[in-house]
Amino acid sequence: MSETVLSVKNLRTHFFTRAGVLKAVDGVSFDLAKGEIMGLVGESGSGKTVTGFSLLGLVDAPGRIVEGSIKLNGTELTTLSDVALRSRRGREISMIFQDPIATLNPMLTIGQQMKLAIDAHERLGNRAAEIRAAELLTQVGIPSAAARLRAYPHEFSGGMRQRVAIAIALLHRPSVIVADEPTTALDVSIQAQILFQMRDLARETGTAMIWISHDLAVVSSLASKLAVMYAGRIVEQGQTATLLRDPRHPYTAGLIASLPATAKPGAPLTQIRGTTPSLLSLPPGCAFAPRCDRATDRCSTEPNMTVQDSRGWRCFYPVSQRDEVSA
Amino acid sequence: MSDFLSIDNVSQIFGPNLTTGEKIAAKLGGKVETRSVRAVSDVTLSVRKGETLGLVGESGCGKSTLGRLIAGILPPTSGKVVIGGAPVMKNGSKVTTRVQTVFQDPFASLDPRMKVGNTVAEGPIAHTLTTKSEAPSYVASWFERVGLDPVWVDRYPHQFSGGQRQRIAIARALAMQPDVLICDEPVASLDVSIQAQIINLFLELTRDLGLTSVFISHDLSVVQHVSDRVAVMYLGRIVELGPVAQVFGEPAHPYTAALFGSVPKLVLDAEELVHFDTIEGEVPSPLSPPSGCYYHPRCPLATQTCGATQPVMQQISDLRAVACHHFEKQQADAISG
Ligand SMILES: Nc1ncnc2c1ncn2[C@@H]1O[C@H](COP(=O)(O)OP(=O)(O)OP(=O)(O)O)[C@@H](O)[C@H]1O
Ligand SMILES: Nc1ncnc2c1ncn2[C@@H]1O[C@H](COP(=O)(O)OP(=O)(O)OP(=O)(O)O)[C@@H](O)[C@H]1O
Ligand SMILES: [Mg+2]
Ligand SMILES: [Mg+2]
């Protein structure tokens, strides 16, 4: 059994807004082993980013973690002080944000920013820091890295800026990196390069990753494990290949079936009816029920996670391969 | 079959748009960007009636600009666009309602202070496709057509979800009774579960209304699904054109092959890590495109010729064309044979 670096149990992060309590993350649990990559997919607003923020202790008022446990290398993070948490952030766990422009300071050179990130957790001389920074930039595929340290962010393309953000996230060889849609703003051709590099880095350095994406194709070729979120809850999780081939939750099944890649060109796509629900007005029980063909009265109570053969799903009427064939 | 929409040698050059101060600074040798961008270069395309042409390529290659030129939103620097024999533009302004556009972000393209029913009615009333008194029933029929409840006409855009707003944008475009519909990334901002609904609506409407369309998307699987033919763009030029199954299945241009190879594909059966090919390097700046074939600095097949001369589009079979020095005559024969 491989070593667990991150263990999340029953995490609930709620926002106390004027319009009511918004349960952005509502009972999320998963484990991550050393070097493992987990894909986290789901509708817009389903709580993927808030899950990532919760892990890093970045949730601000009116939101807070109201329940649950986050253990990183055996240490419980939810009860740590801000100072103690900050000392771990960047060193043991780091995050790459969707927008690399927001991550980098336009007024500082790439070298200066990397030096600051190094200084946050280590004492290295200027020269040593520069060598370290250049090494990392080379590792993420930036040519003539030493010279590029003197450049400002605006002199880099979007793809190169995202690589710098990745290099900064990797600086202290953290145990876990949360990558929040790090390639969606980029070109398909650059996406592939970066995905490839990140996967190799995870393998070489033993860093585990949570890869947030709405793109099942990206996740299918990158992550060994997959968690599917809907309205603040993980509705299905397991090995990526298993989930994609044999989904149990009707939402997962619907997502896969709706992809053009799985259909005959020009033919109508299988569609999930209805619209994404508002987290402020969720129905009781399973949040997907109003859009689900299989739902009955029973679905107004919340299904627990059914766990079987190292996979799990939250549904009273799971889809199975046999149904598909007989249907 | 006859060509319905023809795009004839169209180019678009964006000037640097300098302020007077910047112009003076530039004259005095200051650091001011004075180069212009050739966003679209000598594009010639024709689309048959009822056909959907997909447009793909990396960010900044000029897809949206070409879409706006076809739609008559932007007057081309040179060249012309003709629909059913009539030009889209005269003296720099749009003179037809036969082409309409649907954009990526339906929130940005709808007036937030206007009731959505009025948004849809505005154009048709102005162009006498309906009258003020008949407008409510006219709008209601288009709402139904795109799968919206007609009782929602009095609501404002923020009261709708992203998918519903895109339906409103589609209703607004179709209420103008166009022959040609330009869709610029119409599903890119939508949730995956909603994308299929909008793609299905597009397929149904183009078929039922006999629309001719240009469909721009960075998602190759979507383009493959909805298009009859596809045009691949690189730095403002079309580098390959042909029936979608042929171009995707057997790309003739090295760039097309690299673009398709670099896209993460849905892998349903792999137990181990999948390998993807990547295109070397990044897209060069359109401010200073390379010499010769624009793709040559990234092309594994590049030779001296490629760095020196710009390849022209050559017909390689009835429906296919490619601009590449490597696509020799015999390969052409092999494909068409
Ligand atoms: N600071 C905040 N105050 C109030 N609500 C918030 C705040 N941040 C997030 N939320 C809400 O929490 C829910 C989950 O948001 P989150 O950003 O995690 O979604 P997501 O799954 O990352 O979506 P996307 O795919 O669009 O990035 C949303 O309903 C969002 O509106
Ligand atoms: N109004 C403008 N003024 C100056 N340059 C422009 C203008 N509009 C577009 N450009 C430039 O023209 C080129 C083509 O842009 P365009 O938006 O057509 O690309 P695109 O293929 O649609 O890209 P994307 O996939 O990112 O939407 C780019 O270099 C862009 O910066
Ligand atoms: Mg998010
Ligand atoms: Mg565009």
XYZ file of C-alpha atoms and ligand atoms in Angstrom:
728
model
C 0.000 0.000 0.000
C 1.475 3.337 -0.971
C 1.933 6.111 1.516
C -0.986 8.532 2.023
C 0.123 12.170 1.975
C -3.245 13.880 2.130
C -6.377 12.650 3.783
C -9.561 14.712 3.658
C -12.551 13.614 5.714
C -16.046 15.049 5.581
C -14.871 18.539 4.674
C -17.590 21.192 4.800
C -16.888 24.773 3.781
C -19.865 27.103 3.933
C -20.329 30.757 3.008
C -22.563 32.759 5.322
C -24.031 35.210 2.846
C -26.914 37.632 3.261
C -29.007 35.459 0.981
C -28.434 32.428 3.190
C -25.909 29.705 3.933
C -24.191 28.560 0.772
C -22.803 25.073 1.196
C -19.988 25.307 -1.370
C -18.278 22.153 -0.077
C -20.545 19.800 1.782
C -19.013 16.584 3.006
C -16.019 15.923 0.755
C -13.678 13.018 1.555
C -10.714 11.584 -0.334
C -7.170 10.290 0.123
C -4.157 11.029 -2.004
C -1.028 8.861 -2.126
C 2.529 10.019 -2.815
C 2.954 10.961 -6.476
C -0.692 10.284 -7.264
C -2.704 12.573 -9.564
C -6.406 12.976 -8.863
C -8.700 14.748 -11.301
C -11.499 16.836 -9.793
C -14.255 17.561 -12.304
C -17.740 19.036 -12.102
C -20.112 21.816 -13.133
C -19.224 25.438 -12.728
C -19.954 26.427 -9.115
C -19.877 22.856 -7.810
C -17.160 23.709 -5.269
C -13.912 22.602 -6.924
C -11.988 25.818 -6.318
C -13.376 26.212 -2.802
C -12.186 22.653 -2.058
C -8.686 23.659 -3.225
C -8.781 26.893 -1.207
C -9.899 24.953 1.871
C -6.896 22.631 1.615
C -4.550 25.629 1.562
C -6.379 27.525 4.286
C -7.228 30.321 1.855
C -10.977 30.556 2.487
C -11.891 34.073 3.620
C -14.980 35.516 5.306
C -17.916 35.133 4.823
C -16.741 31.564 4.264
C -15.156 29.091 6.664
C -14.508 25.409 7.155
C -17.354 24.380 9.427
C -16.538 20.702 9.764
C -14.133 17.997 8.742
C -10.496 17.066 8.826
C -7.573 17.712 6.482
C -4.455 15.708 7.312
C -1.282 16.565 5.417
C 1.604 14.188 6.122
C -0.163 13.261 9.345
C -0.683 16.829 10.604
C -4.228 18.118 11.069
C -4.470 21.438 9.198
C -7.927 22.626 10.209
C -6.845 23.374 13.788
C -3.507 25.039 12.954
C -2.937 28.752 13.542
C -2.610 31.075 10.545
C 1.121 31.396 11.145
C 1.642 27.646 11.301
C -0.471 27.203 8.197
C 1.461 29.838 6.288
C 4.723 28.062 7.046
C 3.343 24.953 5.368
C 1.792 26.717 2.410
C 4.245 26.786 -0.465
C 6.536 24.317 1.304
C 4.309 21.275 1.833
C 1.291 22.207 -0.236
C 0.954 24.752 -3.027
C -1.599 25.848 -5.574
C -1.494 26.910 -9.207
C -4.337 29.255 -10.043
C -6.383 29.379 -13.192
C -5.114 32.799 -14.177
C -1.307 33.033 -14.251
C -1.532 36.792 -14.650
C -3.106 37.046 -11.224
C -0.338 34.932 -9.683
C 2.603 36.970 -10.908
C 3.442 40.511 -9.852
C 3.838 42.662 -12.984
C 6.290 45.008 -11.229
C 8.889 42.364 -10.385
C 11.162 40.349 -12.654
C 10.623 36.613 -12.842
C 13.910 36.154 -10.950
C 12.870 38.497 -8.135
C 9.547 36.705 -7.689
C 11.180 33.328 -7.549
C 13.717 34.636 -5.028
C 10.851 35.882 -2.829
C 9.163 32.513 -3.035
C 12.415 30.782 -2.047
C 13.054 33.226 0.823
C 9.637 32.482 2.282
C 10.851 29.097 3.499
C 14.619 28.859 3.040
C 17.803 30.830 3.494
C 19.723 30.697 0.238
C 22.280 33.203 -1.006
C 21.422 35.273 -4.085
C 23.642 33.211 -6.319
C 22.330 29.877 -5.065
C 18.732 31.099 -5.363
C 19.347 32.168 -8.932
C 20.781 28.787 -9.849
C 17.839 27.045 -8.211
C 15.335 29.281 -10.011
C 17.006 28.767 -13.387
C 17.057 24.998 -12.853
C 13.338 24.945 -12.210
C 12.501 27.128 -15.196
C 14.519 24.764 -17.364
C 12.635 21.844 -15.850
C 9.279 23.327 -16.857
C 10.537 23.893 -20.383
C 11.619 27.537 -20.526
C 14.663 27.819 -22.793
C 17.689 29.966 -21.823
C 16.239 30.178 -18.335
C 19.131 32.027 -16.680
C 18.727 34.970 -19.046
C 14.921 34.941 -18.705
C 15.147 35.550 -14.950
C 15.639 39.242 -15.686
C 12.458 39.452 -17.777
C 9.156 40.863 -16.528
C 5.908 38.857 -16.727
C 4.545 40.927 -19.629
C 7.504 39.845 -21.744
C 6.288 36.245 -21.476
C 3.441 34.617 -23.374
C 0.498 33.160 -21.454
C 1.964 29.675 -21.736
C 5.346 30.783 -20.416
C 3.745 32.680 -17.526
C 1.827 29.571 -16.577
C 5.092 27.624 -16.639
C 6.630 30.166 -14.263
C 3.664 29.743 -11.931
C 4.205 25.992 -12.076
C 7.931 26.423 -11.389
C 7.091 28.547 -8.324
C 4.623 25.943 -7.092
C 7.364 23.316 -7.434
C 10.114 25.362 -5.739
C 10.027 23.619 -2.393
C 9.071 20.220 -3.739
C 5.756 20.176 -1.889
C 3.971 16.929 -1.105
C 0.795 18.181 -2.757
C 0.027 20.648 -5.545
C -3.519 21.798 -6.252
C -3.702 22.824 -9.916
C -6.909 24.780 -10.599
C -7.677 24.530 -14.336
C -4.082 25.556 -14.998
C -4.291 25.072 -18.729
C -7.789 26.148 -19.730
C -6.657 29.681 -20.545
C -3.975 28.277 -22.822
C -3.838 27.030 -26.333
C -4.465 23.386 -26.976
C -0.932 22.929 -28.280
C 0.635 24.519 -25.194
C -1.789 22.665 -22.915
C -0.444 19.340 -24.056
C 3.161 20.388 -23.437
C 2.387 21.573 -19.932
C 0.202 18.596 -19.020
C 2.916 16.268 -20.123
C 5.569 18.063 -18.101
C 3.454 18.195 -14.969
C 2.697 14.510 -15.165
C 6.382 13.679 -15.490
C 7.284 16.008 -12.634
C 4.752 14.353 -10.375
C 6.318 11.040 -11.185
C 9.912 12.200 -10.696
C 9.469 14.225 -7.538
C 6.763 12.152 -5.854
C 4.541 15.229 -5.616
C 0.861 14.345 -5.492
C -1.521 16.546 -7.473
C -5.160 17.498 -7.477
C -6.002 18.538 -11.004
C -9.171 20.630 -11.188
C -10.725 20.660 -14.639
C -14.025 20.634 -16.436
C -12.445 18.779 -19.331
C -12.832 15.028 -19.067
C -10.427 14.483 -21.965
C -7.615 16.264 -20.124
C -8.305 14.378 -16.932
C -8.603 11.023 -18.661
C -5.080 11.257 -19.992
C -3.526 12.712 -16.867
C -5.092 11.532 -13.638
C -5.085 7.998 -12.309
C -7.894 8.828 -9.895
C -11.042 10.838 -10.467
C -13.567 12.611 -8.261
C -16.760 14.027 -9.767
C -18.393 16.922 -7.907
C -21.964 18.099 -8.138
C -23.371 20.908 -5.978
C -20.738 20.728 -3.253
C -20.520 16.955 -2.970
C -18.381 14.280 -4.532
C -21.009 12.121 -6.228
C -18.593 9.550 -7.603
C -14.925 8.642 -7.176
C -12.503 5.913 -8.138
C -9.878 4.986 -10.718
C -10.235 7.213 -13.783
C -10.280 4.382 -16.281
C -12.940 2.513 -14.300
C -15.179 5.547 -13.879
C -14.990 6.556 -17.511
C -15.623 3.060 -18.787
C -18.244 2.063 -16.262
C -19.771 5.098 -14.525
C -22.288 4.467 -11.722
C -23.644 7.910 -10.925
C -26.161 9.116 -13.546
C -24.427 12.527 -13.641
C -21.042 10.965 -14.491
C -22.705 8.715 -17.047
C -24.550 11.696 -18.557
C -21.369 13.769 -18.809
C -19.475 11.050 -20.636
C -22.369 10.294 -22.953
C -22.791 13.987 -23.848
C -19.249 14.370 -25.206
C -19.058 14.775 -28.991
C -16.045 12.438 -28.978
C -18.303 9.555 -27.957
C -20.938 10.213 -30.645
C -21.316 9.745 -34.367
C -20.532 13.016 -36.204
C -23.631 15.093 -36.859
C -25.912 12.884 -34.770
C -27.748 14.443 -31.820
C -25.714 14.202 -28.619
C -27.098 12.590 -25.523
C -27.935 15.547 -23.344
C -28.472 16.079 -19.649
C -31.683 18.046 -19.337
C -32.264 21.089 -17.166
C -29.778 23.569 -15.768
C -27.082 23.710 -13.137
C -28.765 24.299 -9.746
C -28.135 27.299 -7.525
C -26.416 26.275 -4.296
C -28.728 28.596 -2.394
C -31.858 26.727 -3.381
C -30.942 23.058 -3.494
C -33.657 20.438 -3.283
C -33.472 18.175 -0.231
C -31.591 14.937 -0.851
C -29.723 14.297 -4.074
C -29.054 17.623 -5.842
C -28.996 15.952 -9.240
C -32.470 14.390 -8.867
C -34.386 17.163 -10.723
C -32.287 16.452 -13.842
C -32.140 12.689 -13.439
C -34.216 10.162 -15.380
C -33.760 7.533 -12.707
C -34.909 9.655 -9.743
C -37.858 8.630 -7.557
C -39.365 9.981 -4.318
C -36.626 8.215 -2.423
C -34.075 10.646 -3.916
C -35.382 13.439 -1.684
C -33.303 11.854 1.060
C -29.557 12.130 0.705
C -27.833 8.957 -0.498
C -24.635 7.964 1.308
C -21.476 7.052 -0.546
C -21.696 3.394 -1.526
C -18.171 1.999 -1.435
C -17.242 -1.057 -3.442
C -13.948 -2.318 -4.926
C -12.085 0.912 -4.127
C -14.670 3.084 -5.838
C -17.705 4.935 -4.544
C -20.927 6.587 -5.676
C -23.747 8.501 -4.038
C -26.869 7.217 -5.706
C -29.791 4.928 -4.878
C -30.160 3.867 -8.496
C -26.649 3.541 -9.912
C -26.124 2.981 -13.608
C -24.255 -0.159 -14.498
C -22.868 -1.580 -17.698
C -25.584 -4.206 -17.708
C -28.351 -1.558 -17.796
C -26.673 0.137 -20.719
C -26.664 -3.060 -22.732
C -30.235 -4.042 -21.906
C -31.545 -0.469 -22.406
C -23.064 22.409 -56.131
C -22.900 26.150 -56.230
C -21.107 28.323 -53.752
C -23.378 30.428 -51.633
C -21.024 32.253 -49.313
C -17.799 33.362 -50.914
C -14.894 34.961 -49.175
C -12.726 36.460 -51.822
C -9.087 37.213 -51.030
C -9.912 38.887 -47.745
C -7.241 40.492 -45.554
C -7.414 42.410 -42.318
C -4.569 44.567 -41.087
C -4.830 46.192 -37.675
C -2.709 49.320 -37.420
C -0.904 50.201 -34.235
C -3.574 52.835 -33.389
C -1.118 55.379 -32.011
C -2.064 58.470 -30.067
C -0.541 61.745 -31.259
C 1.919 61.609 -28.361
C 2.988 58.110 -29.317
C 3.392 59.125 -32.950
C 5.737 61.925 -31.923
C 7.598 59.600 -29.570
C 7.967 57.079 -32.390
C 9.378 59.745 -34.713
C 11.898 60.703 -32.047
C 12.979 57.082 -31.787
C 11.009 56.231 -28.608
C 9.982 52.679 -27.729
C 6.542 52.576 -29.324
C 5.035 49.634 -31.149
C 4.511 50.890 -34.693
C 4.142 47.595 -36.503
C 0.737 46.467 -37.645
C -0.843 43.039 -37.278
C -1.933 41.100 -40.325
C -4.693 39.264 -38.492
C -6.135 37.720 -41.667
C -4.065 37.293 -44.846
C -5.484 36.637 -48.308
C -8.179 34.219 -47.261
C -10.289 32.736 -50.027
C -13.035 30.285 -49.100
C -16.386 29.291 -50.409
C -19.188 27.647 -48.531
C -22.095 25.873 -50.164
C -25.697 26.483 -49.207
C -26.628 24.522 -46.112
C -23.045 23.635 -45.348
C -21.276 24.109 -42.000
C -17.640 25.116 -42.260
C -15.547 24.649 -39.101
C -12.693 27.045 -38.375
C -9.865 25.881 -36.099
C -6.403 27.037 -35.080
C -4.418 28.264 -32.111
C -5.335 31.367 -30.144
C -4.637 34.583 -32.035
C -4.522 32.944 -35.472
C -7.375 35.162 -36.677
C -10.500 32.990 -36.389
C -12.650 35.629 -34.689
C -11.366 38.343 -36.998
C -12.272 36.258 -40.040
C -15.685 35.573 -38.488
C -16.263 39.300 -37.995
C -15.196 40.018 -41.571
C -17.676 37.467 -42.915
C -20.411 38.825 -40.656
C -19.818 42.374 -41.857
C -18.969 43.577 -38.349
C -15.535 44.653 -39.536
C -14.756 46.084 -42.973
C -11.869 44.145 -44.524
C -8.665 45.982 -45.384
C -8.955 44.315 -48.788
C -11.049 41.668 -50.478
C -14.788 41.052 -50.264
C -17.445 38.754 -48.867
C -20.454 37.856 -50.977
C -23.620 36.010 -49.944
C -25.841 34.641 -52.690
C -24.324 37.053 -55.197
C -24.750 40.172 -53.039
C -21.873 41.817 -51.182
C -22.047 41.996 -47.370
C -20.437 45.432 -47.269
C -20.619 48.580 -49.314
C -18.346 51.569 -48.654
C -17.314 50.181 -45.291
C -20.779 49.503 -43.896
C -22.881 46.395 -43.654
C -25.696 46.338 -46.201
C -27.360 43.016 -45.475
C -29.155 41.200 -42.664
C -28.529 37.840 -44.310
C -25.620 37.069 -41.991
C -25.891 37.037 -38.189
C -23.523 36.092 -35.375
C -23.612 34.173 -32.100
C -20.693 34.891 -29.757
C -18.934 32.999 -27.005
C -20.090 35.015 -24.055
C -23.868 35.413 -24.114
C -23.794 37.632 -21.036
C -21.544 40.202 -22.646
C -23.536 40.182 -25.865
C -26.953 40.822 -24.274
C -27.923 44.259 -22.957
C -28.315 43.732 -19.177
C -30.936 46.488 -18.844
C -33.197 45.323 -21.638
C -35.919 42.692 -21.300
C -34.806 39.721 -23.345
C -37.980 39.760 -25.449
C -37.185 43.327 -26.531
C -33.612 42.350 -27.281
C -34.883 39.715 -29.687
C -37.570 42.013 -31.201
C -35.348 45.054 -31.768
C -33.588 43.976 -34.968
C -36.595 42.412 -36.743
C -38.716 45.539 -36.079
C -35.947 47.830 -37.342
C -35.661 45.779 -40.519
C -39.433 45.363 -40.949
C -39.336 41.598 -40.594
C -42.172 42.099 -38.154
C -44.265 45.015 -36.921
C -44.452 46.428 -33.436
C -47.890 44.921 -32.901
C -46.940 41.521 -34.225
C -43.568 41.484 -32.466
C -44.756 39.664 -29.288
C -46.038 36.651 -31.182
C -43.041 36.788 -33.542
C -40.636 36.718 -30.579
C -42.662 34.018 -28.817
C -42.354 31.760 -31.843
C -38.554 32.160 -31.852
C -38.399 31.544 -28.111
C -40.214 28.268 -28.637
C -38.002 27.415 -31.547
C -34.843 27.606 -29.380
C -36.393 25.805 -26.423
C -37.226 28.774 -24.180
C -40.556 29.296 -22.447
C -42.216 32.330 -24.136
C -43.474 33.574 -20.753
C -39.865 34.573 -20.013
C -39.798 37.456 -22.532
C -40.174 40.032 -19.763
C -37.171 38.842 -17.800
C -33.680 40.334 -17.820
C -30.493 38.488 -18.870
C -29.211 38.004 -15.309
C -32.283 35.929 -14.499
C -31.122 33.213 -16.896
C -28.427 30.551 -16.735
C -25.515 30.561 -19.186
C -27.139 27.975 -21.439
C -30.445 29.848 -21.499
C -28.671 33.102 -22.324
C -26.990 31.393 -25.255
C -30.437 30.264 -26.433
C -31.590 33.892 -26.244
C -28.566 34.974 -28.301
C -29.413 32.299 -30.868
C -33.055 33.430 -30.971
C -31.942 37.019 -31.509
C -29.706 35.998 -34.429
C -32.325 33.746 -36.039
C -35.172 36.236 -35.661
C -33.313 38.268 -38.297
C -33.997 35.371 -40.689
C -30.392 35.094 -41.835
C -29.115 32.718 -44.487
C -25.692 32.566 -42.884
C -24.930 32.100 -39.189
C -21.458 32.753 -37.764
C -20.879 31.009 -34.410
C -17.754 32.148 -32.569
C -17.010 29.703 -29.725
C -20.727 29.362 -28.902
C -20.270 26.648 -26.274
C -16.870 27.563 -24.828
C -18.271 29.347 -21.776
C -20.912 26.733 -20.989
C -20.872 23.825 -18.570
C -20.136 20.480 -20.166
C -23.610 19.236 -19.261
C -25.125 22.218 -21.108
C -22.816 22.162 -24.148
C -24.549 19.119 -25.606
C -27.935 20.884 -25.404
C -26.656 23.870 -27.395
C -24.806 21.707 -29.945
C -27.989 19.709 -30.511
C -29.982 22.915 -30.924
C -27.446 24.184 -33.466
C -27.606 20.934 -35.464
C -31.397 20.912 -35.445
C -31.818 24.565 -36.441
C -29.198 24.617 -39.190
C -30.796 21.529 -40.700
C -34.431 22.643 -40.367
C -33.809 26.213 -41.521
C -31.299 25.260 -44.204
C -28.722 27.621 -42.706
C -25.217 27.994 -44.029
C -22.795 28.411 -41.158
C -19.259 29.041 -40.046
C -18.488 27.424 -36.706
C -15.420 28.632 -34.810
C -14.176 26.578 -31.891
C -10.934 25.665 -30.225
C -12.546 22.364 -29.226
C -11.710 20.072 -32.107
C -14.173 17.390 -31.039
C -17.026 19.905 -31.255
C -15.910 21.097 -34.688
C -15.571 17.528 -35.863
C -19.081 16.828 -34.676
C -20.921 19.734 -36.293
C -18.946 20.563 -39.454
C -19.072 19.285 -43.007
C -15.751 20.821 -43.961
C -13.030 22.366 -41.848
C -10.471 25.127 -42.476
C -7.265 25.150 -40.418
C -5.760 28.597 -39.788
C -2.228 29.526 -38.808
C -1.118 33.128 -38.233
C -3.885 34.594 -40.346
C -3.675 32.159 -43.248
C -5.663 29.093 -44.171
C -3.169 26.224 -44.355
C -5.551 23.349 -44.981
C -9.143 22.891 -46.085
C -11.294 19.830 -46.668
C -14.086 17.521 -45.504
C -13.849 17.199 -41.755
C -13.434 13.421 -41.615
C -10.642 13.505 -44.195
C -8.743 16.410 -42.666
C -8.990 14.991 -39.146
C -8.339 11.447 -40.273
C -5.533 12.077 -42.708
C -4.113 15.578 -42.258
C -2.115 16.856 -45.225
C -0.405 19.797 -43.521
C 2.201 19.064 -40.805
C 0.569 21.775 -38.685
C -2.840 20.118 -38.884
C -1.276 16.831 -37.860
C 0.561 18.464 -34.956
C -2.530 20.382 -33.825
C -4.686 17.275 -33.737
C -1.913 15.219 -32.153
C -1.456 17.721 -29.336
C -5.053 17.693 -28.166
C -5.732 15.577 -25.112
C -8.233 12.951 -26.197
C -10.794 11.168 -24.155
C -9.209 7.893 -23.172
C -11.741 5.328 -22.092
C -9.702 2.189 -21.983
C -6.100 2.976 -21.058
C -4.884 1.518 -17.785
C -1.524 3.196 -18.141
C -0.270 6.641 -18.970
C -1.102 7.945 -22.375
C 1.462 9.690 -24.486
C 0.723 12.847 -26.318
C 2.734 14.500 -28.995
C 3.358 18.148 -28.565
C 3.975 20.911 -31.069
C 7.419 22.350 -30.489
C 7.652 25.966 -29.468
C 4.917 28.561 -29.423
C 3.031 30.549 -32.022
C 5.296 33.323 -33.337
C 4.195 36.916 -32.818
C 1.871 38.123 -35.586
C 3.724 41.455 -35.377
C 6.779 39.845 -36.935
C 5.762 36.650 -38.697
C 8.597 34.411 -39.926
C 9.718 34.410 -43.543
C 8.481 31.805 -46.008
C 5.992 29.325 -44.603
C 4.816 30.794 -41.300
C 4.938 27.357 -39.714
C 8.519 26.515 -40.700
C 10.214 27.462 -37.371
C 8.112 24.816 -35.603
C 7.881 22.279 -38.418
C 9.878 19.056 -38.177
C 9.920 18.767 -41.987
C 11.143 22.308 -42.700
C 13.784 22.765 -45.400
C 15.486 25.817 -46.878
C 12.651 26.325 -49.340
C 10.184 26.511 -46.458
C 12.129 29.347 -44.844
C 12.383 31.232 -48.126
C 9.093 31.005 -49.996
C 5.513 31.166 -48.905
C 3.647 28.064 -50.094
C 0.371 28.678 -51.920
C -2.858 26.748 -51.491
C -2.936 23.861 -53.926
C -5.910 21.682 -54.679
C -5.049 18.075 -53.770
C -8.398 16.485 -54.537
C -11.869 17.660 -55.442
C -12.599 18.988 -52.017
C -9.200 19.291 -50.408
C -6.507 21.953 -50.515
C -3.280 22.499 -48.606
C -0.513 25.111 -48.468
C 2.699 23.159 -47.884
C 5.884 22.680 -49.902
C 6.071 19.079 -48.753
C 2.804 18.089 -50.187
C 4.208 16.832 -53.473
C 2.244 15.948 -56.527
C 2.551 12.206 -56.025
C 1.066 12.388 -52.529
C -1.785 14.317 -54.023
C -2.294 11.579 -56.559
C -2.191 8.948 -53.837
C -4.923 10.681 -51.871
C -7.196 11.456 -54.761
C -6.478 8.089 -56.400
N -16.205 34.429 -1.446
C -17.363 33.820 -1.707
N -18.512 34.285 -1.180
C -19.689 33.673 -1.426
N -19.831 32.565 -2.204
C -18.720 32.070 -2.755
C -17.438 32.653 -2.555
N -16.513 31.935 -3.240
C -17.203 30.945 -3.859
N -18.517 31.016 -3.561
C -19.560 30.119 -4.050
O -19.185 28.792 -3.793
C -19.655 27.932 -4.816
C -18.537 27.071 -5.327
O -17.603 27.898 -6.036
P -16.284 27.350 -6.700
O -15.524 28.545 -7.131
O -15.608 26.406 -5.790
O -16.840 26.567 -7.960
P -16.018 25.753 -9.061
O -16.463 24.347 -8.990
O -14.564 26.036 -8.888
O -16.583 26.405 -10.396
P -15.858 26.815 -11.767
O -15.805 25.554 -12.582
O -16.794 27.818 -12.354
O -14.500 27.378 -11.424
C -20.256 28.837 -5.884
O -21.657 28.803 -5.759
C -19.715 30.188 -5.554
O -20.620 31.186 -5.935
N -9.199 45.284 -32.889
C -7.945 44.811 -32.980
N -6.876 45.643 -33.004
C -5.622 45.175 -33.106
N -5.303 43.869 -33.190
C -6.309 42.985 -33.165
C -7.683 43.400 -33.052
N -8.471 42.290 -33.051
C -7.627 41.233 -33.144
N -6.330 41.647 -33.227
C -5.155 40.785 -33.393
O -5.390 39.963 -34.511
C -4.897 38.643 -34.295
C -6.019 37.631 -34.483
O -6.967 37.775 -33.417
P -8.309 36.934 -33.338
O -9.062 37.433 -32.153
O -8.984 36.937 -34.643
O -7.763 35.474 -33.047
P -8.556 34.127 -32.688
O -8.055 33.089 -33.620
O -10.011 34.375 -32.637
O -8.002 33.804 -31.240
P -8.754 33.118 -29.977
O -8.727 31.643 -30.241
O -7.848 33.491 -28.828
O -10.116 33.694 -29.871
C -4.282 38.645 -32.909
O -2.915 38.864 -33.028
C -4.962 39.816 -32.249
O -4.129 40.343 -31.248
Mg -13.162 27.112 -10.062
Mg -11.508 34.254 -31.068
